[in-house]
């Protein structure tokens, strides 16, 4: 009898060529998006008033917020890779078209606004789809590591995108910057097309229903899920209390302390370093034990650091506090993504990712004008404390829900032991009789 050899153990995500292709495509797309936004803002400022430039930049956010939830339905219906490939193709063609137009003439502001509108619409499709893709290219026990790698790619896009876009603008103006962004989107396409997608269980959602029915079905699925429902509330509260102080509030704080633009840069560098360290930790470890409890505690402790930031008098101390905020927020954000992907039925992953992205990118930025107005009325201290309280409420709520508090990430499967080689038969004094010839070929 021939021994059956065990299947080889799955490679960790950071050594899987398909995950690395996805990471390269995601990094190129993130860099392209950063360069595009810088190019758009530069072109709008050069051709219009500051108010008109701000309006052009805001146009992208409107369709992204309004269509994000519908983008999740599209990702679940047609498959996330197809939606990501089409989205990056459209972004590539549109941005390269703007680069060519700027080379030949100076377009009116309405043209830039139309480009921003198209880009925001495509983003509403791209973001849910890219969030639903990792479970189709990596095993469940590697999804936390993939989230860490995705966080590193996001940091790289933010840190390298602005200098790259600035260099392109300095050398060739907005047309060159748009051209660089288009080439980066084009770079992501062959990497995405080379991905090998693994079919998942129950990964064939029915298409006979309407899009509205699919959307409502996704909301019901989230509401009834014992982990995902509370997790979406945690995401909404934590982001709502986080983005105001770290965006509008940070500029006001730096101005009040006399730190200037350089102070904003140093504080953001501290935050980025902490967030990058959290992503690197998750990439290396691959799994955080008691993920649900760690998620709640990191949000609550991060909220304390946010509140303390308003009362720090010295810039070096503020940078250190921002580093702790980045470390805790980066870890909690990666755990949110990993728990979403491991807990969710694959047929609903696009819609669940869309709901999470809607709270983070659609609802939370609405706190920007509220933060500025409240700071003018009551000062920075109370605003930071109130925002920190909202963020902490998300962490405390997560810890109070037993199913979420006890949620775990899948354990990495240990390599299967090698099967021992079969022992040869003991020799006998007489040879064994030959078996009769088979009457039919073996199956």
GROMACS .gro file of C-alpha atoms in nm:
model
  443
    1UNK     CA    1   0.000   0.000   0.000
    2UNK     CA    2   0.135   0.343  -0.093
    3UNK     CA    3   0.133   0.599   0.186
    4UNK     CA    4  -0.060   0.922   0.117
    5UNK     CA    5   0.166   1.220   0.159
    6UNK     CA    6   0.019   1.522   0.344
    7UNK     CA    7  -0.060   1.840   0.157
    8UNK     CA    8   0.210   2.102   0.193
    9UNK     CA    9   0.148   2.371   0.452
   10UNK     CA   10   0.020   2.702   0.317
   11UNK     CA   11   0.281   2.973   0.274
   12UNK     CA   12   0.258   3.279   0.500
   13UNK     CA   13   0.109   3.580   0.328
   14UNK     CA   14   0.433   3.775   0.303
   15UNK     CA   15   0.585   3.487   0.103
   16UNK     CA   16   0.284   3.414  -0.118
   17UNK     CA   17   0.346   3.549  -0.472
   18UNK     CA   18  -0.025   3.612  -0.529
   19UNK     CA   19  -0.053   3.819  -0.211
   20UNK     CA   20   0.262   4.008  -0.310
   21UNK     CA   21   0.113   4.082  -0.652
   22UNK     CA   22  -0.200   4.214  -0.484
   23UNK     CA   23   0.016   4.421  -0.248
   24UNK     CA   24   0.212   4.567  -0.540
   25UNK     CA   25  -0.108   4.656  -0.724
   26UNK     CA   26  -0.263   4.809  -0.412
   27UNK     CA   27   0.052   5.011  -0.338
   28UNK     CA   28   0.068   5.142  -0.696
   29UNK     CA   29  -0.301   5.234  -0.685
   30UNK     CA   30  -0.262   5.408  -0.349
   31UNK     CA   31   0.038   5.605  -0.473
   32UNK     CA   32  -0.152   5.697  -0.788
   33UNK     CA   33  -0.446   5.824  -0.585
   34UNK     CA   34  -0.218   6.041  -0.367
   35UNK     CA   35  -0.043   6.190  -0.670
   36UNK     CA   36  -0.378   6.248  -0.844
   37UNK     CA   37  -0.522   6.445  -0.551
   38UNK     CA   38  -0.212   6.665  -0.532
   39UNK     CA   39  -0.225   6.725  -0.908
   40UNK     CA   40  -0.596   6.809  -0.896
   41UNK     CA   41  -0.553   7.056  -0.610
   42UNK     CA   42  -0.256   7.223  -0.782
   43UNK     CA   43  -0.442   7.259  -1.113
   44UNK     CA   44  -0.752   7.394  -0.938
   45UNK     CA   45  -0.554   7.649  -0.735
   46UNK     CA   46  -0.366   7.769  -1.044
   47UNK     CA   47  -0.685   7.817  -1.249
   48UNK     CA   48  -0.933   7.946  -0.990
   49UNK     CA   49  -0.986   8.115  -0.656
   50UNK     CA   50  -0.921   7.929  -0.327
   51UNK     CA   51  -1.296   7.887  -0.279
   52UNK     CA   52  -1.337   7.741  -0.628
   53UNK     CA   53  -1.041   7.509  -0.571
   54UNK     CA   54  -1.196   7.387  -0.247
   55UNK     CA   55  -1.524   7.322  -0.428
   56UNK     CA   56  -1.345   7.115  -0.693
   57UNK     CA   57  -1.174   6.907  -0.426
   58UNK     CA   58  -1.503   6.855  -0.241
   59UNK     CA   59  -1.681   6.724  -0.551
   60UNK     CA   60  -1.506   6.386  -0.521
   61UNK     CA   61  -1.639   6.329  -0.171
   62UNK     CA   62  -2.007   6.364  -0.262
   63UNK     CA   63  -2.050   6.065  -0.498
   64UNK     CA   64  -1.811   5.858  -0.289
   65UNK     CA   65  -2.032   5.904   0.017
   66UNK     CA   66  -2.364   5.866  -0.168
   67UNK     CA   67  -2.269   5.565  -0.381
   68UNK     CA   68  -2.042   5.373  -0.141
   69UNK     CA   69  -2.315   5.139  -0.019
   70UNK     CA   70  -2.422   5.064  -0.374
   71UNK     CA   71  -2.060   4.987  -0.457
   72UNK     CA   72  -2.070   4.701  -0.210
   73UNK     CA   73  -2.366   4.550  -0.395
   74UNK     CA   74  -2.175   4.574  -0.725
   75UNK     CA   75  -1.868   4.406  -0.572
   76UNK     CA   76  -2.076   4.115  -0.440
   77UNK     CA   77  -2.268   4.074  -0.767
   78UNK     CA   78  -1.983   4.085  -1.015
   79UNK     CA   79  -1.681   3.980  -0.810
   80UNK     CA   80  -1.430   4.210  -0.639
   81UNK     CA   81  -1.137   4.153  -0.876
   82UNK     CA   82  -1.345   4.243  -1.182
   83UNK     CA   83  -1.466   4.562  -1.013
   84UNK     CA   84  -1.115   4.659  -0.899
   85UNK     CA   85  -0.969   4.601  -1.247
   86UNK     CA   86  -1.243   4.804  -1.416
   87UNK     CA   87  -1.211   5.082  -1.155
   88UNK     CA   88  -0.835   5.116  -1.198
   89UNK     CA   89  -0.874   5.103  -1.577
   90UNK     CA   90  -1.124   5.390  -1.571
   91UNK     CA   91  -0.906   5.591  -1.334
   92UNK     CA   92  -0.603   5.532  -1.556
   93UNK     CA   93  -0.781   5.645  -1.874
   94UNK     CA   94  -0.944   5.949  -1.714
   95UNK     CA   95  -0.626   6.073  -1.547
   96UNK     CA   96  -0.410   6.019  -1.857
   97UNK     CA   97  -0.677   6.202  -2.059
   98UNK     CA   98  -0.654   6.501  -1.824
   99UNK     CA   99  -0.274   6.496  -1.854
  100UNK     CA  100  -0.302   6.510  -2.233
  101UNK     CA  101  -0.561   6.789  -2.214
  102UNK     CA  102  -0.341   6.997  -1.984
  103UNK     CA  103  -0.051   6.953  -2.222
  104UNK     CA  104  -0.253   7.103  -2.508
  105UNK     CA  105  -0.462   7.370  -2.333
  106UNK     CA  106  -0.578   7.513  -2.001
  107UNK     CA  107  -0.915   7.350  -1.921
  108UNK     CA  108  -1.194   7.532  -1.744
  109UNK     CA  109  -1.262   7.455  -1.381
  110UNK     CA  110  -1.578   7.266  -1.472
  111UNK     CA  111  -1.360   7.012  -1.654
  112UNK     CA  112  -1.157   6.952  -1.337
  113UNK     CA  113  -1.482   6.929  -1.140
  114UNK     CA  114  -1.612   6.669  -1.386
  115UNK     CA  115  -1.290   6.468  -1.345
  116UNK     CA  116  -1.327   6.484  -0.967
  117UNK     CA  117  -1.689   6.368  -0.998
  118UNK     CA  118  -1.589   6.066  -1.209
  119UNK     CA  119  -1.302   5.982  -0.978
  120UNK     CA  120  -1.524   5.996  -0.670
  121UNK     CA  121  -1.783   5.774  -0.838
  122UNK     CA  122  -1.518   5.516  -0.928
  123UNK     CA  123  -1.381   5.531  -0.573
  124UNK     CA  124  -1.727   5.433  -0.446
  125UNK     CA  125  -1.690   5.110  -0.645
  126UNK     CA  126  -1.320   5.054  -0.583
  127UNK     CA  127  -1.309   5.080  -0.203
  128UNK     CA  128  -1.566   4.805  -0.117
  129UNK     CA  129  -1.421   4.576  -0.385
  130UNK     CA  130  -1.061   4.610  -0.271
  131UNK     CA  131  -1.171   4.532   0.085
  132UNK     CA  132  -1.348   4.215  -0.030
  133UNK     CA  133  -1.050   4.083  -0.230
  134UNK     CA  134  -0.803   3.954   0.038
  135UNK     CA  135  -1.011   3.647   0.144
  136UNK     CA  136  -0.999   3.531  -0.217
  137UNK     CA  137  -0.619   3.540  -0.240
  138UNK     CA  138  -0.511   3.430   0.109
  139UNK     CA  139  -0.622   3.167   0.365
  140UNK     CA  140  -0.835   3.281   0.659
  141UNK     CA  141  -0.549   3.236   0.904
  142UNK     CA  142  -0.337   3.483   0.702
  143UNK     CA  143  -0.593   3.764   0.674
  144UNK     CA  144  -0.463   3.953   0.979
  145UNK     CA  145  -0.115   3.950   0.824
  146UNK     CA  146  -0.264   4.074   0.496
  147UNK     CA  147  -0.429   4.361   0.682
  148UNK     CA  148  -0.092   4.454   0.829
  149UNK     CA  149   0.060   4.452   0.481
  150UNK     CA  150  -0.227   4.665   0.353
  151UNK     CA  151  -0.163   4.915   0.633
  152UNK     CA  152   0.204   4.938   0.532
  153UNK     CA  153   0.098   5.003   0.172
  154UNK     CA  154  -0.136   5.281   0.286
  155UNK     CA  155   0.145   5.441   0.489
  156UNK     CA  156   0.375   5.420   0.187
  157UNK     CA  157   0.112   5.583  -0.032
  158UNK     CA  158   0.065   5.873   0.208
  159UNK     CA  159   0.435   5.924   0.282
  160UNK     CA  160   0.571   5.884  -0.072
  161UNK     CA  161   0.275   6.007  -0.276
  162UNK     CA  162   0.300   6.376  -0.184
  163UNK     CA  163   0.678   6.408  -0.254
  164UNK     CA  164   0.641   6.216  -0.579
  165UNK     CA  165   0.353   6.438  -0.689
  166UNK     CA  166   0.539   6.750  -0.582
  167UNK     CA  167   0.845   6.646  -0.783
  168UNK     CA  168   0.629   6.582  -1.090
  169UNK     CA  169   0.464   6.925  -1.054
  170UNK     CA  170   0.803   7.093  -1.015
  171UNK     CA  171   0.940   6.925  -1.329
  172UNK     CA  172   0.640   6.940  -1.562
  173UNK     CA  173   0.347   7.105  -1.391
  174UNK     CA  174   0.006   6.952  -1.324
  175UNK     CA  175   0.012   6.766  -1.657
  176UNK     CA  176   0.321   6.570  -1.553
  177UNK     CA  177   0.168   6.490  -1.213
  178UNK     CA  178  -0.151   6.360  -1.375
  179UNK     CA  179   0.064   6.155  -1.612
  180UNK     CA  180   0.255   5.996  -1.323
  181UNK     CA  181  -0.073   5.912  -1.146
  182UNK     CA  182  -0.210   5.752  -1.464
  183UNK     CA  183   0.103   5.541  -1.510
  184UNK     CA  184   0.079   5.419  -1.150
  185UNK     CA  185  -0.281   5.311  -1.208
  186UNK     CA  186  -0.166   5.137  -1.527
  187UNK     CA  187   0.107   4.956  -1.331
  188UNK     CA  188  -0.154   4.799  -1.103
  189UNK     CA  189  -0.350   4.639  -1.390
  190UNK     CA  190  -0.114   4.356  -1.497
  191UNK     CA  191  -0.056   4.267  -1.133
  192UNK     CA  192  -0.429   4.244  -1.070
  193UNK     CA  193  -0.489   4.038  -1.385
  194UNK     CA  194  -0.217   3.792  -1.277
  195UNK     CA  195  -0.392   3.720  -0.945
  196UNK     CA  196  -0.522   3.369  -0.888
  197UNK     CA  197  -0.861   3.393  -0.722
  198UNK     CA  198  -0.965   3.110  -0.493
  199UNK     CA  199  -1.340   3.035  -0.499
  200UNK     CA  200  -1.486   3.058  -0.152
  201UNK     CA  201  -1.772   2.867   0.006
  202UNK     CA  202  -2.110   3.020  -0.077
  203UNK     CA  203  -1.933   3.268  -0.306
  204UNK     CA  204  -2.202   3.262  -0.573
  205UNK     CA  205  -2.468   3.516  -0.472
  206UNK     CA  206  -2.789   3.501  -0.667
  207UNK     CA  207  -2.843   3.776  -0.923
  208UNK     CA  208  -3.211   3.737  -0.988
  209UNK     CA  209  -3.306   3.994  -0.722
  210UNK     CA  210  -3.285   4.370  -0.762
  211UNK     CA  211  -2.992   4.576  -0.641
  212UNK     CA  212  -3.213   4.731  -0.374
  213UNK     CA  213  -3.309   4.388  -0.246
  214UNK     CA  214  -2.942   4.290  -0.231
  215UNK     CA  215  -2.862   4.608  -0.043
  216UNK     CA  216  -3.138   4.557   0.214
  217UNK     CA  217  -3.039   4.193   0.249
  218UNK     CA  218  -2.685   4.304   0.332
  219UNK     CA  219  -2.811   4.543   0.600
  220UNK     CA  220  -3.024   4.267   0.753
  221UNK     CA  221  -2.725   4.034   0.752
  222UNK     CA  222  -2.516   4.289   0.944
  223UNK     CA  223  -2.795   4.361   1.192
  224UNK     CA  224  -2.845   3.994   1.274
  225UNK     CA  225  -2.477   3.900   1.293
  226UNK     CA  226  -2.361   3.877   1.653
  227UNK     CA  227  -2.012   4.014   1.576
  228UNK     CA  228  -2.042   4.226   1.263
  229UNK     CA  229  -2.340   4.430   1.384
  230UNK     CA  230  -2.165   4.554   1.700
  231UNK     CA  231  -1.838   4.591   1.507
  232UNK     CA  232  -1.997   4.840   1.264
  233UNK     CA  233  -2.117   5.048   1.561
  234UNK     CA  234  -1.764   5.043   1.704
  235UNK     CA  235  -1.622   5.158   1.369
  236UNK     CA  236  -1.876   5.443   1.343
  237UNK     CA  237  -1.817   5.575   1.697
  238UNK     CA  238  -1.439   5.543   1.695
  239UNK     CA  239  -1.399   5.712   1.356
  240UNK     CA  240  -1.647   5.987   1.442
  241UNK     CA  241  -1.443   6.077   1.751
  242UNK     CA  242  -1.106   6.032   1.583
  243UNK     CA  243  -1.099   6.216   1.250
  244UNK     CA  244  -1.197   6.565   1.370
  245UNK     CA  245  -0.912   6.617   1.619
  246UNK     CA  246  -0.656   6.456   1.389
  247UNK     CA  247  -0.751   6.669   1.086
  248UNK     CA  248  -0.911   7.009   1.153
  249UNK     CA  249  -0.820   7.010   1.523
  250UNK     CA  250  -0.454   6.944   1.455
  251UNK     CA  251  -0.415   7.257   1.241
  252UNK     CA  252  -0.592   7.466   1.506
  253UNK     CA  253  -0.381   7.317   1.784
  254UNK     CA  254  -0.054   7.380   1.601
  255UNK     CA  255  -0.154   7.739   1.532
  256UNK     CA  256  -0.256   7.800   1.895
  257UNK     CA  257   0.072   7.660   2.029
  258UNK     CA  258   0.283   7.851   1.776
  259UNK     CA  259   0.425   7.535   1.621
  260UNK     CA  260   0.330   7.637   1.267
  261UNK     CA  261   0.315   7.412   0.962
  262UNK     CA  262   0.634   7.237   1.070
  263UNK     CA  263   0.461   7.131   1.391
  264UNK     CA  264   0.176   6.977   1.194
  265UNK     CA  265   0.429   6.786   0.987
  266UNK     CA  266   0.612   6.653   1.293
  267UNK     CA  267   0.291   6.545   1.466
  268UNK     CA  268   0.167   6.371   1.151
  269UNK     CA  269   0.505   6.204   1.115
  270UNK     CA  270   0.473   6.071   1.471
  271UNK     CA  271   0.123   5.944   1.399
  272UNK     CA  272   0.236   5.781   1.074
  273UNK     CA  273   0.530   5.614   1.245
  274UNK     CA  274   0.305   5.465   1.511
  275UNK     CA  275   0.050   5.343   1.257
  276UNK     CA  276   0.326   5.194   1.044
  277UNK     CA  277   0.473   5.015   1.346
  278UNK     CA  278   0.130   4.864   1.423
  279UNK     CA  279   0.095   4.740   1.066
  280UNK     CA  280   0.445   4.594   1.075
  281UNK     CA  281   0.368   4.417   1.405
  282UNK     CA  282   0.061   4.253   1.256
  283UNK     CA  283   0.249   4.163   0.938
  284UNK     CA  284   0.523   3.987   1.135
  285UNK     CA  285   0.307   3.817   1.399
  286UNK     CA  286   0.019   3.728   1.172
  287UNK     CA  287  -0.226   3.692   1.460
  288UNK     CA  288  -0.315   3.882   1.777
  289UNK     CA  289  -0.469   3.662   2.052
  290UNK     CA  290  -0.805   3.777   2.193
  291UNK     CA  291  -0.849   4.010   1.898
  292UNK     CA  292  -1.193   4.138   2.004
  293UNK     CA  293  -1.077   4.239   2.352
  294UNK     CA  294  -0.755   4.395   2.217
  295UNK     CA  295  -0.966   4.592   1.969
  296UNK     CA  296  -1.181   4.744   2.243
  297UNK     CA  297  -0.889   4.828   2.470
  298UNK     CA  298  -0.677   4.986   2.196
  299UNK     CA  299  -0.967   5.211   2.095
  300UNK     CA  300  -1.030   5.315   2.456
  301UNK     CA  301  -0.660   5.382   2.529
  302UNK     CA  302  -0.619   5.561   2.198
  303UNK     CA  303  -0.907   5.789   2.296
  304UNK     CA  304  -0.719   5.886   2.614
  305UNK     CA  305  -0.417   5.981   2.402
  306UNK     CA  306  -0.638   6.190   2.171
  307UNK     CA  307  -0.780   6.385   2.463
  308UNK     CA  308  -0.433   6.440   2.611
  309UNK     CA  309  -0.303   6.587   2.285
  310UNK     CA  310  -0.488   6.917   2.347
  311UNK     CA  311  -0.313   6.973   2.681
  312UNK     CA  312   0.047   6.905   2.574
  313UNK     CA  313   0.251   7.230   2.579
  314UNK     CA  314   0.569   7.108   2.406
  315UNK     CA  315   0.602   6.987   2.048
  316UNK     CA  316   0.829   6.685   2.123
  317UNK     CA  317   0.578   6.558   2.378
  318UNK     CA  318   0.294   6.611   2.129
  319UNK     CA  319   0.487   6.406   1.872
  320UNK     CA  320   0.528   6.125   2.127
  321UNK     CA  321   0.156   6.134   2.209
  322UNK     CA  322   0.072   6.130   1.837
  323UNK     CA  323   0.297   5.826   1.797
  324UNK     CA  324   0.096   5.642   2.064
  325UNK     CA  325  -0.229   5.747   1.893
  326UNK     CA  326  -0.099   5.611   1.563
  327UNK     CA  327   0.017   5.285   1.721
  328UNK     CA  328  -0.316   5.219   1.894
  329UNK     CA  329  -0.534   5.344   1.607
  330UNK     CA  330  -0.331   5.149   1.351
  331UNK     CA  331  -0.364   4.828   1.548
  332UNK     CA  332  -0.738   4.871   1.612
  333UNK     CA  333  -0.802   4.958   1.247
  334UNK     CA  334  -0.617   4.651   1.122
  335UNK     CA  335  -0.803   4.430   1.371
  336UNK     CA  336  -1.136   4.574   1.255
  337UNK     CA  337  -1.050   4.482   0.898
  338UNK     CA  338  -0.926   4.134   0.988
  339UNK     CA  339  -1.230   4.052   1.202
  340UNK     CA  340  -1.463   4.179   0.929
  341UNK     CA  341  -1.304   3.954   0.670
  342UNK     CA  342  -1.285   3.644   0.888
  343UNK     CA  343  -1.634   3.672   1.038
  344UNK     CA  344  -1.824   3.768   0.722
  345UNK     CA  345  -1.986   3.528   0.478
  346UNK     CA  346  -1.798   3.586   0.147
  347UNK     CA  347  -2.125   3.650  -0.037
  348UNK     CA  348  -2.180   3.962   0.177
  349UNK     CA  349  -1.823   4.087   0.213
  350UNK     CA  350  -1.852   4.367  -0.042
  351UNK     CA  351  -2.162   4.509   0.124
  352UNK     CA  352  -2.018   4.478   0.475
  353UNK     CA  353  -1.695   4.648   0.365
  354UNK     CA  354  -1.904   4.921   0.203
  355UNK     CA  355  -2.090   4.991   0.528
  356UNK     CA  356  -1.762   5.011   0.721
  357UNK     CA  357  -1.607   5.240   0.457
  358UNK     CA  358  -1.922   5.453   0.451
  359UNK     CA  359  -1.886   5.530   0.821
  360UNK     CA  360  -1.512   5.596   0.791
  361UNK     CA  361  -1.503   5.795   0.466
  362UNK     CA  362  -1.858   5.925   0.432
  363UNK     CA  363  -2.002   6.001   0.776
  364UNK     CA  364  -1.692   6.073   0.986
  365UNK     CA  365  -1.567   6.366   0.768
  366UNK     CA  366  -1.895   6.542   0.840
  367UNK     CA  367  -1.747   6.619   1.182
  368UNK     CA  368  -1.487   6.854   1.025
  369UNK     CA  369  -1.704   7.170   1.023
  370UNK     CA  370  -1.852   7.075   1.358
  371UNK     CA  371  -1.503   7.045   1.509
  372UNK     CA  372  -1.398   7.386   1.376
  373UNK     CA  373  -1.716   7.559   1.492
  374UNK     CA  374  -1.705   7.403   1.839
  375UNK     CA  375  -1.337   7.494   1.882
  376UNK     CA  376  -1.419   7.856   1.804
  377UNK     CA  377  -1.702   7.858   2.061
  378UNK     CA  378  -1.556   7.659   2.351
  379UNK     CA  379  -1.186   7.616   2.282
  380UNK     CA  380  -0.972   7.320   2.180
  381UNK     CA  381  -0.960   7.144   2.516
  382UNK     CA  382  -1.333   7.069   2.548
  383UNK     CA  383  -1.355   6.973   2.179
  384UNK     CA  384  -1.071   6.722   2.208
  385UNK     CA  385  -1.217   6.578   2.529
  386UNK     CA  386  -1.564   6.543   2.375
  387UNK     CA  387  -1.422   6.377   2.064
  388UNK     CA  388  -1.213   6.143   2.278
  389UNK     CA  389  -1.525   6.052   2.477
  390UNK     CA  390  -1.709   5.954   2.158
  391UNK     CA  391  -1.411   5.746   2.047
  392UNK     CA  392  -1.381   5.582   2.390
  393UNK     CA  393  -1.753   5.503   2.381
  394UNK     CA  394  -1.685   5.286   2.076
  395UNK     CA  395  -1.418   5.091   2.261
  396UNK     CA  396  -1.628   5.049   2.574
  397UNK     CA  397  -1.927   4.935   2.370
  398UNK     CA  398  -1.710   4.677   2.194
  399UNK     CA  399  -1.590   4.544   2.529
  400UNK     CA  400  -1.949   4.528   2.659
  401UNK     CA  401  -2.070   4.301   2.376
  402UNK     CA  402  -1.965   3.950   2.470
  403UNK     CA  403  -1.958   3.806   2.119
  404UNK     CA  404  -1.732   4.084   1.993
  405UNK     CA  405  -1.514   4.089   2.305
  406UNK     CA  406  -1.450   3.715   2.270
  407UNK     CA  407  -1.402   3.719   1.893
  408UNK     CA  408  -1.079   3.552   1.777
  409UNK     CA  409  -0.879   3.550   1.458
  410UNK     CA  410  -0.816   3.206   1.304
  411UNK     CA  411  -0.507   3.028   1.426
  412UNK     CA  412  -0.231   2.958   1.180
  413UNK     CA  413  -0.249   2.593   1.082
  414UNK     CA  414   0.067   2.406   1.189
  415UNK     CA  415   0.250   2.216   0.916
  416UNK     CA  416   0.131   1.859   0.886
  417UNK     CA  417   0.382   1.598   1.003
  418UNK     CA  418   0.552   1.398   0.733
  419UNK     CA  419   0.415   1.047   0.689
  420UNK     CA  420   0.668   0.777   0.777
  421UNK     CA  421   0.794   0.574   0.487
  422UNK     CA  422   0.635   0.226   0.473
  423UNK     CA  423   0.854  -0.054   0.605
  424UNK     CA  424   0.967  -0.306   0.345
  425UNK     CA  425   0.815  -0.654   0.381
  426UNK     CA  426   1.018  -0.910   0.571
  427UNK     CA  427   1.201  -1.153   0.339
  428UNK     CA  428   1.065  -1.506   0.317
  429UNK     CA  429   1.232  -1.830   0.221
  430UNK     CA  430   1.011  -1.873  -0.084
  431UNK     CA  431   0.900  -1.599  -0.320
  432UNK     CA  432   0.540  -1.491  -0.292
  433UNK     CA  433   0.312  -1.619  -0.568
  434UNK     CA  434   0.241  -1.370  -0.845
  435UNK     CA  435  -0.111  -1.226  -0.838
  436UNK     CA  436  -0.343  -1.319  -1.120
  437UNK     CA  437  -0.347  -1.089  -1.420
  438UNK     CA  438  -0.623  -0.831  -1.395
  439UNK     CA  439  -0.917  -0.877  -1.625
  440UNK     CA  440  -0.971  -0.499  -1.664
  441UNK     CA  441  -0.758  -0.188  -1.636
  442UNK     CA  442  -0.748  -0.035  -1.286
  443UNK     CA  443  -0.949   0.283  -1.236
   0.00000   0.00000   0.00000
